[in-house]
Amino acid sequence: MRAADERLLETEKFKALGQLTGGLAHDFNNLLTVISLNLEIATDMIGDDHPVLDLIEPAMKAASSGAQLTSSLLSFARRQPLVARTSDINALLGEMASLAARTLGGRHPIRLALRPDLPPCAIDRVQFESAVLNLLINSRDAMPSGGEITLGSDLVTVPAGGTAALPDLSPGRYVSVAVTDTGMGIPAELREKVFEPFFTTKPVGQGTGLGLSMATGFARQSGGQITLDSVAGGGTTVRLLLPAAATPPAAP
């Protein structure tokens, strides 16, 4: 009973936080749109060699960075429009492993552990790739001296009546995407906080604290859930669970 009450309080907290964050992000995004449009108009009105361009260009870059930030906030608040397509998750993970290798660097190789014959999922591919990339970057940062990152997939079935381990999921089949590192792990007192927007243990300027919160928003908006298992000194595994689709994946 106590665990259920704590879970309800946690759900209500995230709901209120999402409403507040989503409202602020929406208003902030409108302001950034006005700023960006006026900067573009100003650029068109002056010549290519005008000295003011040196001031406009960094302002446009800052506005673009602000737009990316609000996009992450809207994702956490589940207000980011999703364009779902039935997709082969293993194929996407294989592509991502190759592309992410450059971002992660040679000291953090990715090992694929993909379950064969995995059913497809109806997902927004851009948001999915962004969520998984954030999880990979978090794993890299958890191992500053280097280490292997495992990117895996599996199939999970939630029985009728649900399961205590996955209280947010309805009965059915779910594709699990897991990112595992061998870092120092996350202290028990921080394991719930890491999903909150802007929470980070990284130094100022080295992270926004939006990676996990964005992935959480994407999972919930897609009808899934995100989970975290961590052992002090023994590494961390973050799982993104998404409803399995009955139809074949769409053509690329």
PDB file of C-alpha atoms in Angstrom:
ATOM      1  CA  MET A   1       0.000   0.000   0.000  1.00  0.00           C
ATOM      2  CA  ARG A   2       2.799   2.386   0.892  1.00  0.00           C
ATOM      3  CA  ALA A   3       4.599   1.677  -2.393  1.00  0.00           C
ATOM      4  CA  ALA A   4       1.384   2.381  -4.321  1.00  0.00           C
ATOM      5  CA  ASP A   5       0.873   5.674  -2.470  1.00  0.00           C
ATOM      6  CA  GLU A   6       4.453   6.729  -3.175  1.00  0.00           C
ATOM      7  CA  ARG A   7       4.017   5.851  -6.829  1.00  0.00           C
ATOM      8  CA  LEU A   8       0.815   7.916  -7.008  1.00  0.00           C
ATOM      9  CA  LEU A   9       2.538  10.912  -5.405  1.00  0.00           C
ATOM     10  CA  GLU A  10       5.429  10.562  -7.841  1.00  0.00           C
ATOM     11  CA  THR A  11       3.028  10.424 -10.798  1.00  0.00           C
ATOM     12  CA  GLU A  12       1.157  13.501  -9.583  1.00  0.00           C
ATOM     13  CA  LYS A  13       4.438  15.370  -9.084  1.00  0.00           C
ATOM     14  CA  PHE A  14       5.583  14.642 -12.620  1.00  0.00           C
ATOM     15  CA  LYS A  15       2.164  15.570 -13.991  1.00  0.00           C
ATOM     16  CA  ALA A  16       2.259  18.965 -12.261  1.00  0.00           C
ATOM     17  CA  LEU A  17       5.877  19.492 -13.279  1.00  0.00           C
ATOM     18  CA  GLY A  18       5.016  18.610 -16.873  1.00  0.00           C
ATOM     19  CA  GLN A  19       2.118  21.076 -16.958  1.00  0.00           C
ATOM     20  CA  LEU A  20       4.281  23.883 -15.594  1.00  0.00           C
ATOM     21  CA  THR A  21       7.228  23.058 -17.842  1.00  0.00           C
ATOM     22  CA  GLY A  22       5.056  22.669 -20.935  1.00  0.00           C
ATOM     23  CA  GLY A  23       3.333  26.004 -20.424  1.00  0.00           C
ATOM     24  CA  LEU A  24       6.592  27.882 -19.914  1.00  0.00           C
ATOM     25  CA  ALA A  25       8.274  26.140 -22.856  1.00  0.00           C
ATOM     26  CA  HIS A  26       5.336  26.940 -25.157  1.00  0.00           C
ATOM     27  CA  ASP A  27       5.388  30.641 -24.240  1.00  0.00           C
ATOM     28  CA  PHE A  28       9.177  30.787 -24.479  1.00  0.00           C
ATOM     29  CA  ASN A  29       9.061  29.140 -27.895  1.00  0.00           C
ATOM     30  CA  ASN A  30       6.647  31.820 -29.129  1.00  0.00           C
ATOM     31  CA  LEU A  31       9.053  34.535 -27.972  1.00  0.00           C
ATOM     32  CA  LEU A  32      11.975  32.823 -29.702  1.00  0.00           C
ATOM     33  CA  THR A  33       9.976  32.630 -32.930  1.00  0.00           C
ATOM     34  CA  VAL A  34       9.451  36.406 -32.899  1.00  0.00           C
ATOM     35  CA  ILE A  35      13.153  36.974 -32.150  1.00  0.00           C
ATOM     36  CA  SER A  36      14.296  34.641 -34.932  1.00  0.00           C
ATOM     37  CA  LEU A  37      11.948  36.156 -37.518  1.00  0.00           C
ATOM     38  CA  ASN A  38      13.078  39.683 -36.739  1.00  0.00           C
ATOM     39  CA  LEU A  39      16.726  38.655 -36.934  1.00  0.00           C
ATOM     40  CA  GLU A  40      16.085  37.108 -40.350  1.00  0.00           C
ATOM     41  CA  ILE A  41      14.334  40.288 -41.532  1.00  0.00           C
ATOM     42  CA  ALA A  42      17.215  42.403 -40.263  1.00  0.00           C
ATOM     43  CA  THR A  43      19.684  40.165 -42.116  1.00  0.00           C
ATOM     44  CA  ASP A  44      17.754  40.592 -45.383  1.00  0.00           C
ATOM     45  CA  MET A  45      17.645  44.384 -44.956  1.00  0.00           C
ATOM     46  CA  ILE A  46      21.394  44.886 -44.650  1.00  0.00           C
ATOM     47  CA  GLY A  47      24.253  44.050 -46.975  1.00  0.00           C
ATOM     48  CA  ASP A  48      26.460  40.978 -46.710  1.00  0.00           C
ATOM     49  CA  ASP A  49      29.395  43.101 -45.600  1.00  0.00           C
ATOM     50  CA  HIS A  50      27.538  45.099 -42.957  1.00  0.00           C
ATOM     51  CA  PRO A  51      29.358  45.039 -39.580  1.00  0.00           C
ATOM     52  CA  VAL A  52      26.079  44.384 -37.742  1.00  0.00           C
ATOM     53  CA  LEU A  53      26.076  40.862 -39.200  1.00  0.00           C
ATOM     54  CA  ASP A  54      28.784  39.959 -36.701  1.00  0.00           C
ATOM     55  CA  LEU A  55      26.230  40.654 -33.955  1.00  0.00           C
ATOM     56  CA  ILE A  56      23.224  39.066 -35.667  1.00  0.00           C
ATOM     57  CA  GLU A  57      24.817  35.674 -36.369  1.00  0.00           C
ATOM     58  CA  PRO A  58      25.577  34.750 -32.713  1.00  0.00           C
ATOM     59  CA  ALA A  59      22.106  35.991 -31.766  1.00  0.00           C
ATOM     60  CA  MET A  60      20.550  33.638 -34.332  1.00  0.00           C
ATOM     61  CA  LYS A  61      22.653  30.735 -33.027  1.00  0.00           C
ATOM     62  CA  ALA A  62      21.519  31.501 -29.483  1.00  0.00           C
ATOM     63  CA  ALA A  63      17.881  31.584 -30.602  1.00  0.00           C
ATOM     64  CA  SER A  64      18.359  28.227 -32.344  1.00  0.00           C
ATOM     65  CA  SER A  65      19.872  26.728 -29.173  1.00  0.00           C
ATOM     66  CA  GLY A  66      16.931  28.088 -27.194  1.00  0.00           C
ATOM     67  CA  ALA A  67      14.512  26.441 -29.629  1.00  0.00           C
ATOM     68  CA  GLN A  68      16.249  23.081 -29.122  1.00  0.00           C
ATOM     69  CA  LEU A  69      15.972  23.544 -25.369  1.00  0.00           C
ATOM     70  CA  THR A  70      12.242  24.260 -25.527  1.00  0.00           C
ATOM     71  CA  SER A  71      11.805  21.244 -27.796  1.00  0.00           C
ATOM     72  CA  SER A  72      13.306  19.047 -25.070  1.00  0.00           C
ATOM     73  CA  LEU A  73      11.058  20.629 -22.454  1.00  0.00           C
ATOM     74  CA  LEU A  74       7.966  20.100 -24.601  1.00  0.00           C
ATOM     75  CA  SER A  75       8.985  16.472 -25.055  1.00  0.00           C
ATOM     76  CA  PHE A  76       9.163  16.006 -21.281  1.00  0.00           C
ATOM     77  CA  ALA A  77       5.745  17.670 -20.941  1.00  0.00           C
ATOM     78  CA  ARG A  78       4.360  15.390 -23.681  1.00  0.00           C
ATOM     79  CA  ARG A  79       3.411  18.365 -25.843  1.00  0.00           C
ATOM     80  CA  GLN A  80       5.847  17.635 -28.663  1.00  0.00           C
ATOM     81  CA  PRO A  81       3.905  16.471 -31.749  1.00  0.00           C
ATOM     82  CA  LEU A  82       4.888  12.915 -32.665  1.00  0.00           C
ATOM     83  CA  VAL A  83       4.877  11.533 -36.206  1.00  0.00           C
ATOM     84  CA  ALA A  84       4.620   7.794 -35.618  1.00  0.00           C
ATOM     85  CA  ARG A  85       5.762   5.255 -38.219  1.00  0.00           C
ATOM     86  CA  THR A  86       5.955   1.504 -37.819  1.00  0.00           C
ATOM     87  CA  SER A  87       9.679   0.851 -37.531  1.00  0.00           C
ATOM     88  CA  ASP A  88      12.186  -1.982 -37.225  1.00  0.00           C
ATOM     89  CA  ILE A  89      13.840  -1.180 -33.878  1.00  0.00           C
ATOM     90  CA  ASN A  90      16.838  -3.458 -34.391  1.00  0.00           C
ATOM     91  CA  ALA A  91      17.598  -1.837 -37.739  1.00  0.00           C
ATOM     92  CA  LEU A  92      17.415   1.621 -36.197  1.00  0.00           C
ATOM     93  CA  LEU A  93      19.682   0.613 -33.306  1.00  0.00           C
ATOM     94  CA  GLY A  94      22.215  -0.846 -35.724  1.00  0.00           C
ATOM     95  CA  GLU A  95      22.306   2.393 -37.690  1.00  0.00           C
ATOM     96  CA  MET A  96      22.544   4.460 -34.517  1.00  0.00           C
ATOM     97  CA  ALA A  97      25.448   2.421 -33.149  1.00  0.00           C
ATOM     98  CA  SER A  98      27.479   3.219 -36.261  1.00  0.00           C
ATOM     99  CA  LEU A  99      26.627   6.912 -36.216  1.00  0.00           C
ATOM    100  CA  ALA A 100      26.987   7.360 -32.446  1.00  0.00           C
ATOM    101  CA  ALA A 101      30.481   5.833 -32.457  1.00  0.00           C
ATOM    102  CA  ARG A 102      31.855   9.151 -33.725  1.00  0.00           C
ATOM    103  CA  THR A 103      30.070  11.126 -31.024  1.00  0.00           C
ATOM    104  CA  LEU A 104      31.111   8.805 -28.198  1.00  0.00           C
ATOM    105  CA  GLY A 105      34.745   8.454 -29.241  1.00  0.00           C
ATOM    106  CA  GLY A 106      37.087   5.485 -29.416  1.00  0.00           C
ATOM    107  CA  ARG A 107      37.286   4.962 -25.644  1.00  0.00           C
ATOM    108  CA  HIS A 108      33.585   4.066 -25.463  1.00  0.00           C
ATOM    109  CA  PRO A 109      32.846   1.262 -27.964  1.00  0.00           C
ATOM    110  CA  ILE A 110      29.242   0.145 -28.401  1.00  0.00           C
ATOM    111  CA  ARG A 111      28.384  -3.558 -28.169  1.00  0.00           C
ATOM    112  CA  LEU A 112      25.083  -4.553 -29.759  1.00  0.00           C
ATOM    113  CA  ALA A 113      22.971  -7.217 -28.027  1.00  0.00           C
ATOM    114  CA  LEU A 114      19.839  -7.374 -30.185  1.00  0.00           C
ATOM    115  CA  ARG A 115      17.087  -9.933 -29.827  1.00  0.00           C
ATOM    116  CA  PRO A 116      16.228 -11.493 -33.198  1.00  0.00           C
ATOM    117  CA  ASP A 117      12.680 -11.577 -34.560  1.00  0.00           C
ATOM    118  CA  LEU A 118      11.726  -8.486 -32.599  1.00  0.00           C
ATOM    119  CA  PRO A 119       8.291  -7.042 -33.462  1.00  0.00           C
ATOM    120  CA  PRO A 120       8.207  -3.480 -34.834  1.00  0.00           C
ATOM    121  CA  CYS A 121       7.047  -0.377 -32.960  1.00  0.00           C
ATOM    122  CA  ALA A 122       4.994   2.626 -34.073  1.00  0.00           C
ATOM    123  CA  ILE A 123       7.322   5.468 -33.086  1.00  0.00           C
ATOM    124  CA  ASP A 124       8.459   8.942 -34.043  1.00  0.00           C
ATOM    125  CA  ARG A 125      11.884   8.027 -35.386  1.00  0.00           C
ATOM    126  CA  VAL A 126      13.451  11.439 -34.799  1.00  0.00           C
ATOM    127  CA  GLN A 127      12.349  11.524 -31.159  1.00  0.00           C
ATOM    128  CA  PHE A 128      13.336   7.870 -30.671  1.00  0.00           C
ATOM    129  CA  GLU A 129      16.835   8.435 -32.030  1.00  0.00           C
ATOM    130  CA  SER A 130      17.218  11.569 -29.926  1.00  0.00           C
ATOM    131  CA  ALA A 131      16.158   9.687 -26.769  1.00  0.00           C
ATOM    132  CA  VAL A 132      18.539   6.774 -27.391  1.00  0.00           C
ATOM    133  CA  LEU A 133      21.416   9.127 -28.244  1.00  0.00           C
ATOM    134  CA  ASN A 134      20.868  10.971 -24.959  1.00  0.00           C
ATOM    135  CA  LEU A 135      21.038   7.658 -23.091  1.00  0.00           C
ATOM    136  CA  LEU A 136      24.270   6.744 -24.896  1.00  0.00           C
ATOM    137  CA  ILE A 137      25.831  10.107 -24.055  1.00  0.00           C
ATOM    138  CA  ASN A 138      24.842   9.702 -20.399  1.00  0.00           C
ATOM    139  CA  SER A 139      26.543   6.299 -20.359  1.00  0.00           C
ATOM    140  CA  ARG A 140      29.678   7.768 -21.914  1.00  0.00           C
ATOM    141  CA  ASP A 141      29.771  10.551 -19.321  1.00  0.00           C
ATOM    142  CA  ALA A 142      29.395   7.974 -16.536  1.00  0.00           C
ATOM    143  CA  MET A 143      32.693   6.409 -17.629  1.00  0.00           C
ATOM    144  CA  PRO A 144      35.189   9.286 -17.999  1.00  0.00           C
ATOM    145  CA  SER A 145      38.115   6.850 -18.187  1.00  0.00           C
ATOM    146  CA  GLY A 146      36.448   4.847 -20.953  1.00  0.00           C
ATOM    147  CA  GLY A 147      34.457   1.642 -21.069  1.00  0.00           C
ATOM    148  CA  GLU A 148      32.101  -0.443 -23.171  1.00  0.00           C
ATOM    149  CA  ILE A 149      28.471   0.564 -23.640  1.00  0.00           C
ATOM    150  CA  THR A 150      25.929  -2.156 -24.378  1.00  0.00           C
ATOM    151  CA  LEU A 151      22.969  -1.260 -26.574  1.00  0.00           C
ATOM    152  CA  GLY A 152      20.420  -4.033 -26.445  1.00  0.00           C
ATOM    153  CA  SER A 153      16.856  -4.941 -27.380  1.00  0.00           C
ATOM    154  CA  ASP A 154      14.393  -7.447 -25.981  1.00  0.00           C
ATOM    155  CA  LEU A 155      10.704  -8.310 -25.817  1.00  0.00           C
ATOM    156  CA  VAL A 156       8.764  -7.856 -22.576  1.00  0.00           C
ATOM    157  CA  THR A 157       5.219  -9.070 -21.922  1.00  0.00           C
ATOM    158  CA  VAL A 158       3.081  -7.366 -19.288  1.00  0.00           C
ATOM    159  CA  PRO A 159       0.457  -9.873 -18.088  1.00  0.00           C
ATOM    160  CA  ALA A 160      -3.206  -9.168 -17.445  1.00  0.00           C
ATOM    161  CA  GLY A 161      -3.453  -7.276 -14.188  1.00  0.00           C
ATOM    162  CA  GLY A 162      -0.115  -5.565 -14.790  1.00  0.00           C
ATOM    163  CA  THR A 163       3.130  -5.907 -12.899  1.00  0.00           C
ATOM    164  CA  ALA A 164       4.586  -4.029  -9.952  1.00  0.00           C
ATOM    165  CA  ALA A 165       7.890  -3.527 -11.784  1.00  0.00           C
ATOM    166  CA  LEU A 166       6.153  -1.700 -14.661  1.00  0.00           C
ATOM    167  CA  PRO A 167       3.152   0.040 -13.098  1.00  0.00           C
ATOM    168  CA  ASP A 168       2.655   2.526 -15.954  1.00  0.00           C
ATOM    169  CA  LEU A 169       2.157  -0.133 -18.631  1.00  0.00           C
ATOM    170  CA  SER A 170      -1.069  -1.767 -19.748  1.00  0.00           C
ATOM    171  CA  PRO A 171      -1.091  -5.516 -20.455  1.00  0.00           C
ATOM    172  CA  GLY A 172       0.553  -6.377 -23.767  1.00  0.00           C
ATOM    173  CA  ARG A 173       3.895  -6.771 -25.527  1.00  0.00           C
ATOM    174  CA  TYR A 174       6.621  -4.138 -25.336  1.00  0.00           C
ATOM    175  CA  VAL A 175       9.956  -3.743 -27.060  1.00  0.00           C
ATOM    176  CA  SER A 176      12.710  -2.932 -24.569  1.00  0.00           C
ATOM    177  CA  VAL A 177      15.715  -0.856 -25.629  1.00  0.00           C
ATOM    178  CA  ALA A 178      18.440  -0.980 -22.961  1.00  0.00           C
ATOM    179  CA  VAL A 179      21.599   1.102 -22.614  1.00  0.00           C
ATOM    180  CA  THR A 180      24.091  -0.279 -20.081  1.00  0.00           C
ATOM    181  CA  ASP A 181      27.370   1.165 -18.813  1.00  0.00           C
ATOM    182  CA  THR A 182      29.937  -0.025 -16.292  1.00  0.00           C
ATOM    183  CA  GLY A 183      30.388   3.306 -14.534  1.00  0.00           C
ATOM    184  CA  MET A 184      30.147   4.135 -10.845  1.00  0.00           C
ATOM    185  CA  GLY A 185      26.374   3.862 -10.717  1.00  0.00           C
ATOM    186  CA  ILE A 186      23.843   6.329  -9.331  1.00  0.00           C
ATOM    187  CA  PRO A 187      23.380   6.771  -5.566  1.00  0.00           C
ATOM    188  CA  ALA A 188      20.016   5.506  -4.319  1.00  0.00           C
ATOM    189  CA  GLU A 189      18.940   8.969  -3.144  1.00  0.00           C
ATOM    190  CA  LEU A 190      19.365  10.380  -6.677  1.00  0.00           C
ATOM    191  CA  ARG A 191      17.704   7.643  -8.736  1.00  0.00           C
ATOM    192  CA  GLU A 192      14.289   9.320  -8.784  1.00  0.00           C
ATOM    193  CA  LYS A 193      15.662  12.831  -9.247  1.00  0.00           C
ATOM    194  CA  VAL A 194      17.572  11.999 -12.435  1.00  0.00           C
ATOM    195  CA  PHE A 195      14.308  11.975 -14.403  1.00  0.00           C
ATOM    196  CA  GLU A 196      13.442  15.547 -13.404  1.00  0.00           C
ATOM    197  CA  PRO A 197      14.189  18.284 -15.938  1.00  0.00           C
ATOM    198  CA  PHE A 198      17.373  20.296 -15.333  1.00  0.00           C
ATOM    199  CA  PHE A 199      18.673  17.852 -12.723  1.00  0.00           C
ATOM    200  CA  THR A 200      22.294  16.980 -13.456  1.00  0.00           C
ATOM    201  CA  THR A 201      25.379  15.930 -11.545  1.00  0.00           C
ATOM    202  CA  LYS A 202      27.631  17.360 -14.252  1.00  0.00           C
ATOM    203  CA  PRO A 203      29.570  20.620 -13.779  1.00  0.00           C
ATOM    204  CA  VAL A 204      27.908  23.870 -14.898  1.00  0.00           C
ATOM    205  CA  GLY A 205      28.075  24.236 -18.664  1.00  0.00           C
ATOM    206  CA  GLN A 206      28.567  20.521 -19.357  1.00  0.00           C
ATOM    207  CA  GLY A 207      24.949  19.406 -19.452  1.00  0.00           C
ATOM    208  CA  THR A 208      21.380  20.731 -19.417  1.00  0.00           C
ATOM    209  CA  GLY A 209      19.932  17.911 -17.322  1.00  0.00           C
ATOM    210  CA  LEU A 210      17.243  17.305 -19.964  1.00  0.00           C
ATOM    211  CA  GLY A 211      18.404  14.033 -21.534  1.00  0.00           C
ATOM    212  CA  LEU A 212      16.575  11.598 -19.260  1.00  0.00           C
ATOM    213  CA  SER A 213      13.543  13.845 -18.803  1.00  0.00           C
ATOM    214  CA  MET A 214      13.161  14.142 -22.572  1.00  0.00           C
ATOM    215  CA  ALA A 215      13.449  10.363 -22.972  1.00  0.00           C
ATOM    216  CA  THR A 216      10.856   9.943 -20.195  1.00  0.00           C
ATOM    217  CA  GLY A 217       8.416  12.276 -21.936  1.00  0.00           C
ATOM    218  CA  PHE A 218       8.898  10.472 -25.253  1.00  0.00           C
ATOM    219  CA  ALA A 219       8.316   7.071 -23.631  1.00  0.00           C
ATOM    220  CA  ARG A 220       5.116   8.178 -21.887  1.00  0.00           C
ATOM    221  CA  GLN A 221       3.757   9.980 -24.943  1.00  0.00           C
ATOM    222  CA  SER A 222       4.387   6.815 -26.973  1.00  0.00           C
ATOM    223  CA  GLY A 223       2.463   4.658 -24.476  1.00  0.00           C
ATOM    224  CA  GLY A 224       5.559   3.227 -22.835  1.00  0.00           C
ATOM    225  CA  GLN A 225       7.769   3.691 -19.796  1.00  0.00           C
ATOM    226  CA  ILE A 226      11.396   4.245 -18.894  1.00  0.00           C
ATOM    227  CA  THR A 227      13.141   2.400 -16.071  1.00  0.00           C
ATOM    228  CA  LEU A 228      16.516   2.655 -14.373  1.00  0.00           C
ATOM    229  CA  ASP A 229      18.551  -0.011 -12.592  1.00  0.00           C
ATOM    230  CA  SER A 230      21.779   1.063 -10.949  1.00  0.00           C
ATOM    231  CA  VAL A 231      24.231  -0.418  -8.467  1.00  0.00           C
ATOM    232  CA  ALA A 232      26.788   1.720  -6.662  1.00  0.00           C
ATOM    233  CA  GLY A 233      30.107   0.853  -8.273  1.00  0.00           C
ATOM    234  CA  GLY A 234      28.418  -1.585 -10.637  1.00  0.00           C
ATOM    235  CA  GLY A 235      27.062   0.491 -13.493  1.00  0.00           C
ATOM    236  CA  THR A 236      23.638   1.568 -14.728  1.00  0.00           C
ATOM    237  CA  THR A 237      21.033   0.246 -17.154  1.00  0.00           C
ATOM    238  CA  VAL A 238      18.284   2.468 -18.533  1.00  0.00           C
ATOM    239  CA  ARG A 239      15.453   0.739 -20.406  1.00  0.00           C
ATOM    240  CA  LEU A 240      13.077   2.390 -22.822  1.00  0.00           C
ATOM    241  CA  LEU A 241       9.924   0.280 -23.195  1.00  0.00           C
ATOM    242  CA  LEU A 242       7.651   0.923 -26.187  1.00  0.00           C
ATOM    243  CA  PRO A 243       4.444  -0.853 -27.272  1.00  0.00           C
ATOM    244  CA  ALA A 244       5.010  -3.502 -29.928  1.00  0.00           C
ATOM    245  CA  ALA A 245       3.075  -3.006 -33.153  1.00  0.00           C
ATOM    246  CA  ALA A 246       1.192  -5.728 -34.985  1.00  0.00           C
ATOM    247  CA  THR A 247       1.904  -4.418 -38.503  1.00  0.00           C
ATOM    248  CA  PRO A 248       5.178  -4.814 -40.440  1.00  0.00           C
ATOM    249  CA  PRO A 249       7.630  -1.902 -40.368  1.00  0.00           C
ATOM    250  CA  ALA A 250       7.148   0.873 -42.919  1.00  0.00           C
ATOM    251  CA  ALA A 251       9.488   1.097 -45.888  1.00  0.00           C
ATOM    252  CA  PRO A 252      12.390   3.504 -45.314  1.00  0.00           C
TER     253      PRO A 252
END
